[in-house]
mmCIF file of C-alpha atoms in Angstrom:
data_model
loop_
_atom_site.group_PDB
_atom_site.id
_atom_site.type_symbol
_atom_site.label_atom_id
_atom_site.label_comp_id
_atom_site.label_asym_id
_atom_site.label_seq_id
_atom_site.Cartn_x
_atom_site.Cartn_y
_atom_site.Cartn_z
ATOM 1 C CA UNK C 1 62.360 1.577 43.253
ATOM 2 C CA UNK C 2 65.385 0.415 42.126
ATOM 3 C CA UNK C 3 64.068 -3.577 42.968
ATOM 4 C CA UNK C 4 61.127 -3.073 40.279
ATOM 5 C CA UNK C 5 62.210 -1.912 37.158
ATOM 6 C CA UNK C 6 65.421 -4.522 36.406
ATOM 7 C CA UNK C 7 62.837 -7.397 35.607
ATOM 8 C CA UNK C 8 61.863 -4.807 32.891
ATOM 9 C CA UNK C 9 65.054 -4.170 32.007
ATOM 10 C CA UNK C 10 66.198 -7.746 31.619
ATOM 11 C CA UNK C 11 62.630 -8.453 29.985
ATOM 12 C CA UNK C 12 62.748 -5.420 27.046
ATOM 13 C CA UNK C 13 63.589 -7.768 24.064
ATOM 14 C CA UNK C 14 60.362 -9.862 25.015
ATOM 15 C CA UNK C 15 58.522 -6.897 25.972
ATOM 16 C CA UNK C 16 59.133 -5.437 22.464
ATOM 17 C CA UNK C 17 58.736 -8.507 20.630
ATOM 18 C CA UNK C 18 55.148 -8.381 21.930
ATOM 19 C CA UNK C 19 54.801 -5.062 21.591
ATOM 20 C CA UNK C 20 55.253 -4.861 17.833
ATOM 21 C CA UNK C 21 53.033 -8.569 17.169
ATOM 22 C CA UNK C 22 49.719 -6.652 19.272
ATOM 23 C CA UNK C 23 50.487 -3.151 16.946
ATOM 24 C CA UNK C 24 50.500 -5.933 13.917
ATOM 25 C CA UNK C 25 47.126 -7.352 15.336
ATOM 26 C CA UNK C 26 45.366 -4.280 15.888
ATOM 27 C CA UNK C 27 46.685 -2.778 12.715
ATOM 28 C CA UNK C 28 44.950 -5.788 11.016
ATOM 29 C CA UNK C 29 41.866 -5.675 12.960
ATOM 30 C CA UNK C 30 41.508 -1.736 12.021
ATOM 31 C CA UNK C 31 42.203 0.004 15.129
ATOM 32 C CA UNK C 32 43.191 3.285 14.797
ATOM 33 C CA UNK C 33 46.469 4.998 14.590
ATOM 34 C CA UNK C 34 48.452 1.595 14.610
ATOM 35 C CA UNK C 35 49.408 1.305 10.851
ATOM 36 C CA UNK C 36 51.691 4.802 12.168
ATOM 37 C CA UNK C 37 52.749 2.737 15.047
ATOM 38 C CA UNK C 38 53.800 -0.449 12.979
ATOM 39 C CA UNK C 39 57.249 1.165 11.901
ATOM 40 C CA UNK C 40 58.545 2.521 15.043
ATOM 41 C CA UNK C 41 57.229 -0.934 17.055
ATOM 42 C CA UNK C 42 59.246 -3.041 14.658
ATOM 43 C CA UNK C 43 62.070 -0.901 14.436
ATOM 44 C CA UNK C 44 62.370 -0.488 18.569
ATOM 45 C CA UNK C 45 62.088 -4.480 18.508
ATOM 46 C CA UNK C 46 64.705 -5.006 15.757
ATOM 47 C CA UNK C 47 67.316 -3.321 17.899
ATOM 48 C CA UNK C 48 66.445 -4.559 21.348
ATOM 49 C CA UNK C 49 67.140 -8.019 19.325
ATOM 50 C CA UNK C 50 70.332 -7.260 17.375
ATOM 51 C CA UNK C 51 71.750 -5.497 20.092
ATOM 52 C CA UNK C 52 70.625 -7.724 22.486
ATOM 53 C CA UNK C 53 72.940 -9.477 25.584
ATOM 54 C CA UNK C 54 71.137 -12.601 25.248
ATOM 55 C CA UNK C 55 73.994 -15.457 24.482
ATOM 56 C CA UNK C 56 71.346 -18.127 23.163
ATOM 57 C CA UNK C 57 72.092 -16.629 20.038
ATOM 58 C CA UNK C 58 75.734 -15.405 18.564
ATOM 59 C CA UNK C 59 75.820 -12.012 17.502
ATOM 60 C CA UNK C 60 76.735 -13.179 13.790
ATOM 61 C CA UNK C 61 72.959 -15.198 13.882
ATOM 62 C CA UNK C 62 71.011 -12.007 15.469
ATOM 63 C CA UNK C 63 72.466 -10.262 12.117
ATOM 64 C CA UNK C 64 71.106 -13.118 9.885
ATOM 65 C CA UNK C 65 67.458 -13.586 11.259
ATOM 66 C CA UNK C 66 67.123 -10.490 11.618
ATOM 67 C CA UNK C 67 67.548 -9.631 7.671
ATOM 68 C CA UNK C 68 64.891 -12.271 7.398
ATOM 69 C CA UNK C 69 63.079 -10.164 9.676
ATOM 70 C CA UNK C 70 63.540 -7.123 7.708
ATOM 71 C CA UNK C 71 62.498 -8.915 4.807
ATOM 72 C CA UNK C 72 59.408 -10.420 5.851
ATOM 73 C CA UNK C 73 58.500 -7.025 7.597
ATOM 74 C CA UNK C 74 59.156 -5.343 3.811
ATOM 75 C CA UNK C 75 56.721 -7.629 2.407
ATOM 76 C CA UNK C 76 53.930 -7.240 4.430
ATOM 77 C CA UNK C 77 54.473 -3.626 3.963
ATOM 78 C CA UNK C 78 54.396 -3.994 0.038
ATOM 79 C CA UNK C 79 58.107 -2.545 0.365
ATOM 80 C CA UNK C 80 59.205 -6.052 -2.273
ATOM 81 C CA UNK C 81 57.014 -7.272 -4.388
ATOM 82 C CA UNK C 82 54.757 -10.597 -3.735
ATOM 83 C CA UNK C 83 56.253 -12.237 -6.507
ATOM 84 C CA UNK C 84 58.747 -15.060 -6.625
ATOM 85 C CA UNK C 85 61.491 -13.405 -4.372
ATOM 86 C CA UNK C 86 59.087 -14.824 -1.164
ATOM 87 C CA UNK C 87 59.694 -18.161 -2.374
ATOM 88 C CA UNK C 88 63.746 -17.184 -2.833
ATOM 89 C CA UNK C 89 63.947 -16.180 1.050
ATOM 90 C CA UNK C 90 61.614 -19.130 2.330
ATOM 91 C CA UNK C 91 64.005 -21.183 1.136
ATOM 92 C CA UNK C 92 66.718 -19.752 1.962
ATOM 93 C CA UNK C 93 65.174 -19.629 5.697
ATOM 94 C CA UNK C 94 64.271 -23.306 5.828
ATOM 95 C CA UNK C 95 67.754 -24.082 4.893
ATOM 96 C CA UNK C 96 68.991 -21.754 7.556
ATOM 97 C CA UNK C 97 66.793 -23.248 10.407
ATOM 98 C CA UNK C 98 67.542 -27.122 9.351
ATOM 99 C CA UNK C 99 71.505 -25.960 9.136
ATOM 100 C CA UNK C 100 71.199 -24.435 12.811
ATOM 101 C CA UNK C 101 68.522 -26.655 14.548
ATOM 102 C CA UNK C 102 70.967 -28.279 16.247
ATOM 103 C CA UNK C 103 74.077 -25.513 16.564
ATOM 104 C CA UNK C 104 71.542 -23.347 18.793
ATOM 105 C CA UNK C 105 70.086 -23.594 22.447
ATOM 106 C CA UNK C 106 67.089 -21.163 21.338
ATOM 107 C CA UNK C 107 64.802 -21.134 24.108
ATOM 108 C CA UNK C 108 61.295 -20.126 24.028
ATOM 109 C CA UNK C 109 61.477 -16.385 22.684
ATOM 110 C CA UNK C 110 63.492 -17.243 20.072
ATOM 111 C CA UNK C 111 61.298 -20.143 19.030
ATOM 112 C CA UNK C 112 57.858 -17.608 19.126
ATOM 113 C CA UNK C 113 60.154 -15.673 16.875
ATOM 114 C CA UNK C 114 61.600 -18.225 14.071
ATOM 115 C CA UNK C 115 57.512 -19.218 14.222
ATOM 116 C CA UNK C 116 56.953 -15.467 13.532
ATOM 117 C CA UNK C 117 59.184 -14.983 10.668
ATOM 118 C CA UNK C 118 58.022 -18.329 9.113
ATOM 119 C CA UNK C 119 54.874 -17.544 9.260
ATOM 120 C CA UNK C 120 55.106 -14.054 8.038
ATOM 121 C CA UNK C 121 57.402 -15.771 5.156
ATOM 122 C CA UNK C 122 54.941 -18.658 4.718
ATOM 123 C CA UNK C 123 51.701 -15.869 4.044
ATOM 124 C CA UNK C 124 53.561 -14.662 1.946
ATOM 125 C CA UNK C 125 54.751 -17.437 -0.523
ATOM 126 C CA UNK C 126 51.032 -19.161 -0.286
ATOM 127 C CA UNK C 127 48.881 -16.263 -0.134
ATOM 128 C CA UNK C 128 47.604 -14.149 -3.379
ATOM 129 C CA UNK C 129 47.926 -10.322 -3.034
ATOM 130 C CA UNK C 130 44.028 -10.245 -2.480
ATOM 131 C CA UNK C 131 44.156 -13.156 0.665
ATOM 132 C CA UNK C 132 47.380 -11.550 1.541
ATOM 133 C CA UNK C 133 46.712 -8.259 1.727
ATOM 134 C CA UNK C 134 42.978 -8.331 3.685
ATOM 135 C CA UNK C 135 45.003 -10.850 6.076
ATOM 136 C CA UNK C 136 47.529 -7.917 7.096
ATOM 137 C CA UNK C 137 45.186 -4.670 6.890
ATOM 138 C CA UNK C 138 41.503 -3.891 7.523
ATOM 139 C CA UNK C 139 40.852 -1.815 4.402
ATOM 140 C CA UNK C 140 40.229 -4.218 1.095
ATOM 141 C CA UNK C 141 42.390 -5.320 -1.133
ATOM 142 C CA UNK C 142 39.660 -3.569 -4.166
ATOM 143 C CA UNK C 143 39.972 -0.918 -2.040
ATOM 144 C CA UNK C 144 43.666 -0.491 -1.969
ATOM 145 C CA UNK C 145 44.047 -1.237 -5.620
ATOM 146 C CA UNK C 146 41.523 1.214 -6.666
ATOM 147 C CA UNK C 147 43.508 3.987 -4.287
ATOM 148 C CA UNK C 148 46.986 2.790 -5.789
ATOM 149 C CA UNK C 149 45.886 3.740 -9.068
ATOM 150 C CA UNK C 150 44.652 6.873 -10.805
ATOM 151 C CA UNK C 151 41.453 7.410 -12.691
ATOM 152 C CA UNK C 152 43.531 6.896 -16.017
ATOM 153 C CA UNK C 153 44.764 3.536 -14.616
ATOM 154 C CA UNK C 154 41.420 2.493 -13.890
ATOM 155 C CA UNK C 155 41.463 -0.795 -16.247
ATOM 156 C CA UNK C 156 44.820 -1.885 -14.915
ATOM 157 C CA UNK C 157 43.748 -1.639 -11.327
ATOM 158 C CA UNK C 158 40.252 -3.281 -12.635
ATOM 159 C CA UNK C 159 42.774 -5.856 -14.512
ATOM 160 C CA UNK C 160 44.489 -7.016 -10.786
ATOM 161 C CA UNK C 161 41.337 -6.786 -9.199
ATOM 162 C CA UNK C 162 39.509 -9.644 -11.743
ATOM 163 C CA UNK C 163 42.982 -11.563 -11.451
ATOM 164 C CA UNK C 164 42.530 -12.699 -7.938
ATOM 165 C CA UNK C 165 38.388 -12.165 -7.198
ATOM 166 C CA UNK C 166 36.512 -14.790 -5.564
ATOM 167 C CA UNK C 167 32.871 -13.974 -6.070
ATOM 168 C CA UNK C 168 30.654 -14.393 -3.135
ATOM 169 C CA UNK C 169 27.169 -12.919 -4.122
ATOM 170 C CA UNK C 170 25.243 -14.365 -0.857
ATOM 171 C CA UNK C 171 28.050 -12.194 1.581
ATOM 172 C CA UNK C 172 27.931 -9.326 -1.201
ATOM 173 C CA UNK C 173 24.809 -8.898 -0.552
ATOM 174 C CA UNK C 174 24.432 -9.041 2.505
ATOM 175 C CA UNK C 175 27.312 -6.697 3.019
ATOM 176 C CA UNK C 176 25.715 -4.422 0.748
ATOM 177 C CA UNK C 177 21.711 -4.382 2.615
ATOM 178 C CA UNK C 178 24.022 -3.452 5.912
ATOM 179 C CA UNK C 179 25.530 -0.689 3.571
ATOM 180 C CA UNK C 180 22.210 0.740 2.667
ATOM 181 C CA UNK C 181 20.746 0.277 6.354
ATOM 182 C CA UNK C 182 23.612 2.372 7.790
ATOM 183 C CA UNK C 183 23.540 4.584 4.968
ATOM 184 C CA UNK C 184 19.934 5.375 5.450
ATOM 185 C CA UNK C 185 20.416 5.840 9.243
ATOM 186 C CA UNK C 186 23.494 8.637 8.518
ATOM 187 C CA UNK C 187 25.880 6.096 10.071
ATOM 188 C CA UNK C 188 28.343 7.033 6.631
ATOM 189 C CA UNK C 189 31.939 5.627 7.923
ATOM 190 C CA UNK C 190 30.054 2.446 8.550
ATOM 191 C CA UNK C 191 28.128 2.430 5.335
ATOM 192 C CA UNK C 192 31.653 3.082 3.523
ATOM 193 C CA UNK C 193 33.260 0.103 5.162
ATOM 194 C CA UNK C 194 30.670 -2.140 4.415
ATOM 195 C CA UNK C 195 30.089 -0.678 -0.075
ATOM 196 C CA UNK C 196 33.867 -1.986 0.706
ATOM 197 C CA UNK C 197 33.267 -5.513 1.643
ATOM 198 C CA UNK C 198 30.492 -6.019 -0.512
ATOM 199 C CA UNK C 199 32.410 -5.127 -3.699
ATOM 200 C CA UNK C 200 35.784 -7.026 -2.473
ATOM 201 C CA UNK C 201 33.766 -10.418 -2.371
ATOM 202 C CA UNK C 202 31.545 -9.354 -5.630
ATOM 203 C CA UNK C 203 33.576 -6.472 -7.608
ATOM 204 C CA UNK C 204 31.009 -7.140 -10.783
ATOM 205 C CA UNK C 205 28.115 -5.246 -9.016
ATOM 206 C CA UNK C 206 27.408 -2.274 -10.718
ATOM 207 C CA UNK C 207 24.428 -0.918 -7.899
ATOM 208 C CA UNK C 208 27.366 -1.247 -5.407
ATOM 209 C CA UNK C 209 29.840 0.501 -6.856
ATOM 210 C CA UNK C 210 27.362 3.568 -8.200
ATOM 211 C CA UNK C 211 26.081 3.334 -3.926
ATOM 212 C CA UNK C 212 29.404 3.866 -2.621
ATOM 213 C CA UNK C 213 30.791 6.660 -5.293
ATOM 214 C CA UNK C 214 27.451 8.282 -4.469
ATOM 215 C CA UNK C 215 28.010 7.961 -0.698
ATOM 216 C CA UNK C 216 31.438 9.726 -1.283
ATOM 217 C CA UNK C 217 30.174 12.308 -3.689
ATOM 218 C CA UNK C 218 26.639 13.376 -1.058
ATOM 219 C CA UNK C 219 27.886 12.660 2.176
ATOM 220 C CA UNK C 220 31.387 12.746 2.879
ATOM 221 C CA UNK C 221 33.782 15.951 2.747
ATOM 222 C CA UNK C 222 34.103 16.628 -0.695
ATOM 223 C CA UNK C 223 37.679 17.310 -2.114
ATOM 224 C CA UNK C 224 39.483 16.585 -4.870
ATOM 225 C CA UNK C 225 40.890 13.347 -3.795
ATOM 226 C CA UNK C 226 37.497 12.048 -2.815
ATOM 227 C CA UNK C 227 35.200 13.277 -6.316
ATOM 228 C CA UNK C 228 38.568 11.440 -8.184
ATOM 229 C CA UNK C 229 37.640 8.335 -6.072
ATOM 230 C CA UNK C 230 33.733 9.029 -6.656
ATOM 231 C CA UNK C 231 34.282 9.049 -10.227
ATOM 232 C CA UNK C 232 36.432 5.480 -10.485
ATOM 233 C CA UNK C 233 33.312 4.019 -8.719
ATOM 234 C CA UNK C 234 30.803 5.497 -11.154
ATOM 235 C CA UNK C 235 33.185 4.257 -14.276
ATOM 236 C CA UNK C 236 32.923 0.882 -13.053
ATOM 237 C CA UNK C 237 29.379 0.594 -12.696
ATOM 238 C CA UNK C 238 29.259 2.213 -16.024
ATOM 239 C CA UNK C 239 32.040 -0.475 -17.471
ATOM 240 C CA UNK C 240 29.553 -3.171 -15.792
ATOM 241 C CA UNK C 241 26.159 -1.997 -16.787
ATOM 242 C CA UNK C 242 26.409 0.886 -19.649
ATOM 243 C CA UNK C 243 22.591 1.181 -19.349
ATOM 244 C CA UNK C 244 23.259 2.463 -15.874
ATOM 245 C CA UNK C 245 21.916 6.278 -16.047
ATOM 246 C CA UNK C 246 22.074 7.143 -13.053
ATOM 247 C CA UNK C 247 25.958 6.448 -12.436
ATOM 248 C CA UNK C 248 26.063 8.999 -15.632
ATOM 249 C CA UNK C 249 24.815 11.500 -13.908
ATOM 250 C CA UNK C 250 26.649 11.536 -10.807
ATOM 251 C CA UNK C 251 29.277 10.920 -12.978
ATOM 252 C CA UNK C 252 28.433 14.216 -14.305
ATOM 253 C CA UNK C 253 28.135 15.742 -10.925
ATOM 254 C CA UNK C 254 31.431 14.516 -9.714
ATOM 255 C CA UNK C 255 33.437 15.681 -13.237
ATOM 256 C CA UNK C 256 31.458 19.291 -12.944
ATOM 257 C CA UNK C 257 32.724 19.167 -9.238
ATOM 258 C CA UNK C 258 36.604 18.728 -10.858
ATOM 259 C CA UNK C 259 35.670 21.410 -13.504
ATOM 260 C CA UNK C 260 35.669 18.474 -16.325
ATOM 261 C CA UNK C 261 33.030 20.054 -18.090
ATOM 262 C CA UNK C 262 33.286 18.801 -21.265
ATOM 263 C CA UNK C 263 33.525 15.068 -19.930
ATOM 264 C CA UNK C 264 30.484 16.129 -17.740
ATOM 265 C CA UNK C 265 28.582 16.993 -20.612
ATOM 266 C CA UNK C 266 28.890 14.120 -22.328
ATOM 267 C CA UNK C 267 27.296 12.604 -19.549
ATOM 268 C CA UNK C 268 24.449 14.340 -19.053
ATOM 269 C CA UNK C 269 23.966 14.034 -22.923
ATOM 270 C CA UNK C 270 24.321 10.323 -22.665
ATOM 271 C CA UNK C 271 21.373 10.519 -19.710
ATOM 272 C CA UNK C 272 19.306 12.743 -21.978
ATOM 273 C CA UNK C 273 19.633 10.597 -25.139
ATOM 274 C CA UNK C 274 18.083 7.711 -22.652
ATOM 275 C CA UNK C 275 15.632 9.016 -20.308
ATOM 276 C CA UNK C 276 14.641 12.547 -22.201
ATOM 277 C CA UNK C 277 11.123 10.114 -22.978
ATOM 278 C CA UNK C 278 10.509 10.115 -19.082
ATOM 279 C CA UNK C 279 7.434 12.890 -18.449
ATOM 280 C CA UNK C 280 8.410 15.803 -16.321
ATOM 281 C CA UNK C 281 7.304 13.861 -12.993
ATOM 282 C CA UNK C 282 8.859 10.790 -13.595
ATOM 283 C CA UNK C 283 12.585 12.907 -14.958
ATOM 284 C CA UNK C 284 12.609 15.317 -11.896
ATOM 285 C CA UNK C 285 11.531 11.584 -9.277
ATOM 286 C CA UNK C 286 14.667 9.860 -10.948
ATOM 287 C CA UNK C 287 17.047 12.772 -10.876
ATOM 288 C CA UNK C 288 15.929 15.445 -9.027
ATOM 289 C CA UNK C 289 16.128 18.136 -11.319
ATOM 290 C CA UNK C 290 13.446 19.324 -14.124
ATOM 291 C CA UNK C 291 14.129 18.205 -17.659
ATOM 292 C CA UNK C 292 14.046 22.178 -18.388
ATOM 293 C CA UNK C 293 17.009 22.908 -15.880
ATOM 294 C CA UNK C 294 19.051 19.158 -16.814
ATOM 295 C CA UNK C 295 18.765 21.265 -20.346
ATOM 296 C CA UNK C 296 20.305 24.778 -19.670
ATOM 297 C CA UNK C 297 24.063 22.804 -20.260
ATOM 298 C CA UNK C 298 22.991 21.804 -23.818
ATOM 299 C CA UNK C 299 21.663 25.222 -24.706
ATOM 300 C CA UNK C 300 24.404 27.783 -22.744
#
């Protein structure tokens, strides 16, 4: 036994190096449980490198690229802000590579991992936050902005989401007839995945922002968290279309659900003031209720 595990031994620093780029991949690609894994992969590599026995590279330079490792590693985890302090350490790095390309007999692992950290550096200078952040993680980058922010916050989050869209109505919508599809065949987690592509690459369509805070206020487990998130989607198709009636009233729904009731009143009034000329048929067809019961709010 003894004759099999040293080549793992002596092997641990690549091992772990590969270790935490697959939890990076399949973090990225969606798979779940590694965005929990990501932390303790990088952090079992970082010290299998620092602490490592390999004499290619001085312990003094296993300190320095490995703060560049830390630092790349804190911006793909939104730990530093994308802003100009990417550029600061990219520069810094080149200068540090061209200063010991010739000082250091790196070998092959230590080449895959300067490529790593320039490349992690390099994604992050040229990227924006929207190509930078659906590179690194599988949910959207509307998605995450729209989670980062609260209900309040809704036109600053709305304000970094117009900063960096790129409008792609042919994949929208073809994203969003997927949506419907799955929707319509109960497959919800897949329905919810795809409202979220559709609106990333077209986040100015009101019908798929009302679908998806509908899906999340009919079909999902209803909590708090989820009827706050239902009612950001219905404000934006309201903010896009303010015609929209029907995002109103789910609107309504959701606020009723969070005991809002004077905000859910309003709504309802605002779906009255529009549609009250519908005849009974066509008011209880559009919204499933009788105009007499959509009524009992405005007269208790």
């Amino acid at each position: 036994m003894s004759d099999i595990f040293p080549p793992l031994k002596v092997y641990k620093l690549q091992i772990s190096f590969l270790l935490f780029i697959v939890v990076l991949v399949l973090r990225a690609i969606g798979v779940a449980y590694f965005s929990i894994l990501l932390y303790p992969a990088f952090l079992i590599f970082l010290l299998n490198f620092i602490f490592s026995s390999d004499q290619k590279i001085h312990f003094n330079q296993r300190i320095i690229v490995s703060s560049f490792l830390l630092l790349a590693f804190a911006f793909i985890q939104y730990l530093i802000p994308l802003k100009i302090f990417p550029s600061i350490v990219l520069v810094i790095w080149t200068g540090y590579l061209i200063l010991t390309n010739k000082s250091s007999n790196k070998g092959f692992f230590n080449y895959a991992l300067y490529f790593t950290i320039s490349f992690l550096l390099l994604s992050a200078v040229l990227f924006n936050p929207r190509q930078f952040h659906n590179f690194y993680r599988s949910t959207t980058y509307e998605e995450y902005i729209r989670s980062a922010y609260s209900e309040l916050m809704s036109p600053v989050a709305d304000l970094y989401i117009d900063k960096y869209k790129k409008i792609d109505t042919e994949k929208s919508n073809e994203y969003l007839n997927e949506a419907m599809l799955a929707d319509s065949l109960k497959d919800y987690m897949r329905a919810l995945d795809l409202y979220n592509k559709s609106i990333d690459v077209n986040p100015d369509n009101p019908v798929a922002y009302h679908l998806r805070g509908f899906l999340k206020l009919n079909t999902l487990d209803l909590d708090l968290e989820i009827a706050y998130s239902a009612v950001k989607d219905f404000n934006r198709a309201i903010k896009l279309d303010t015609t929209f009636t029907m995002a109103y009233y789910h609107r309504s729904i959701a606020l009723g659900y969070l005991n809002k009731k004077g905000r859910s009143f309003l709504d309802r009034k605002v779906v009255w003031e529009k549609d009250s000329v519908l005849s009974e048929e066509d008011f209880k067809v559009r919204y499933g209720v009788s105009k007499k019961s959509f009524l009992i709010p405005f007269n208790s």
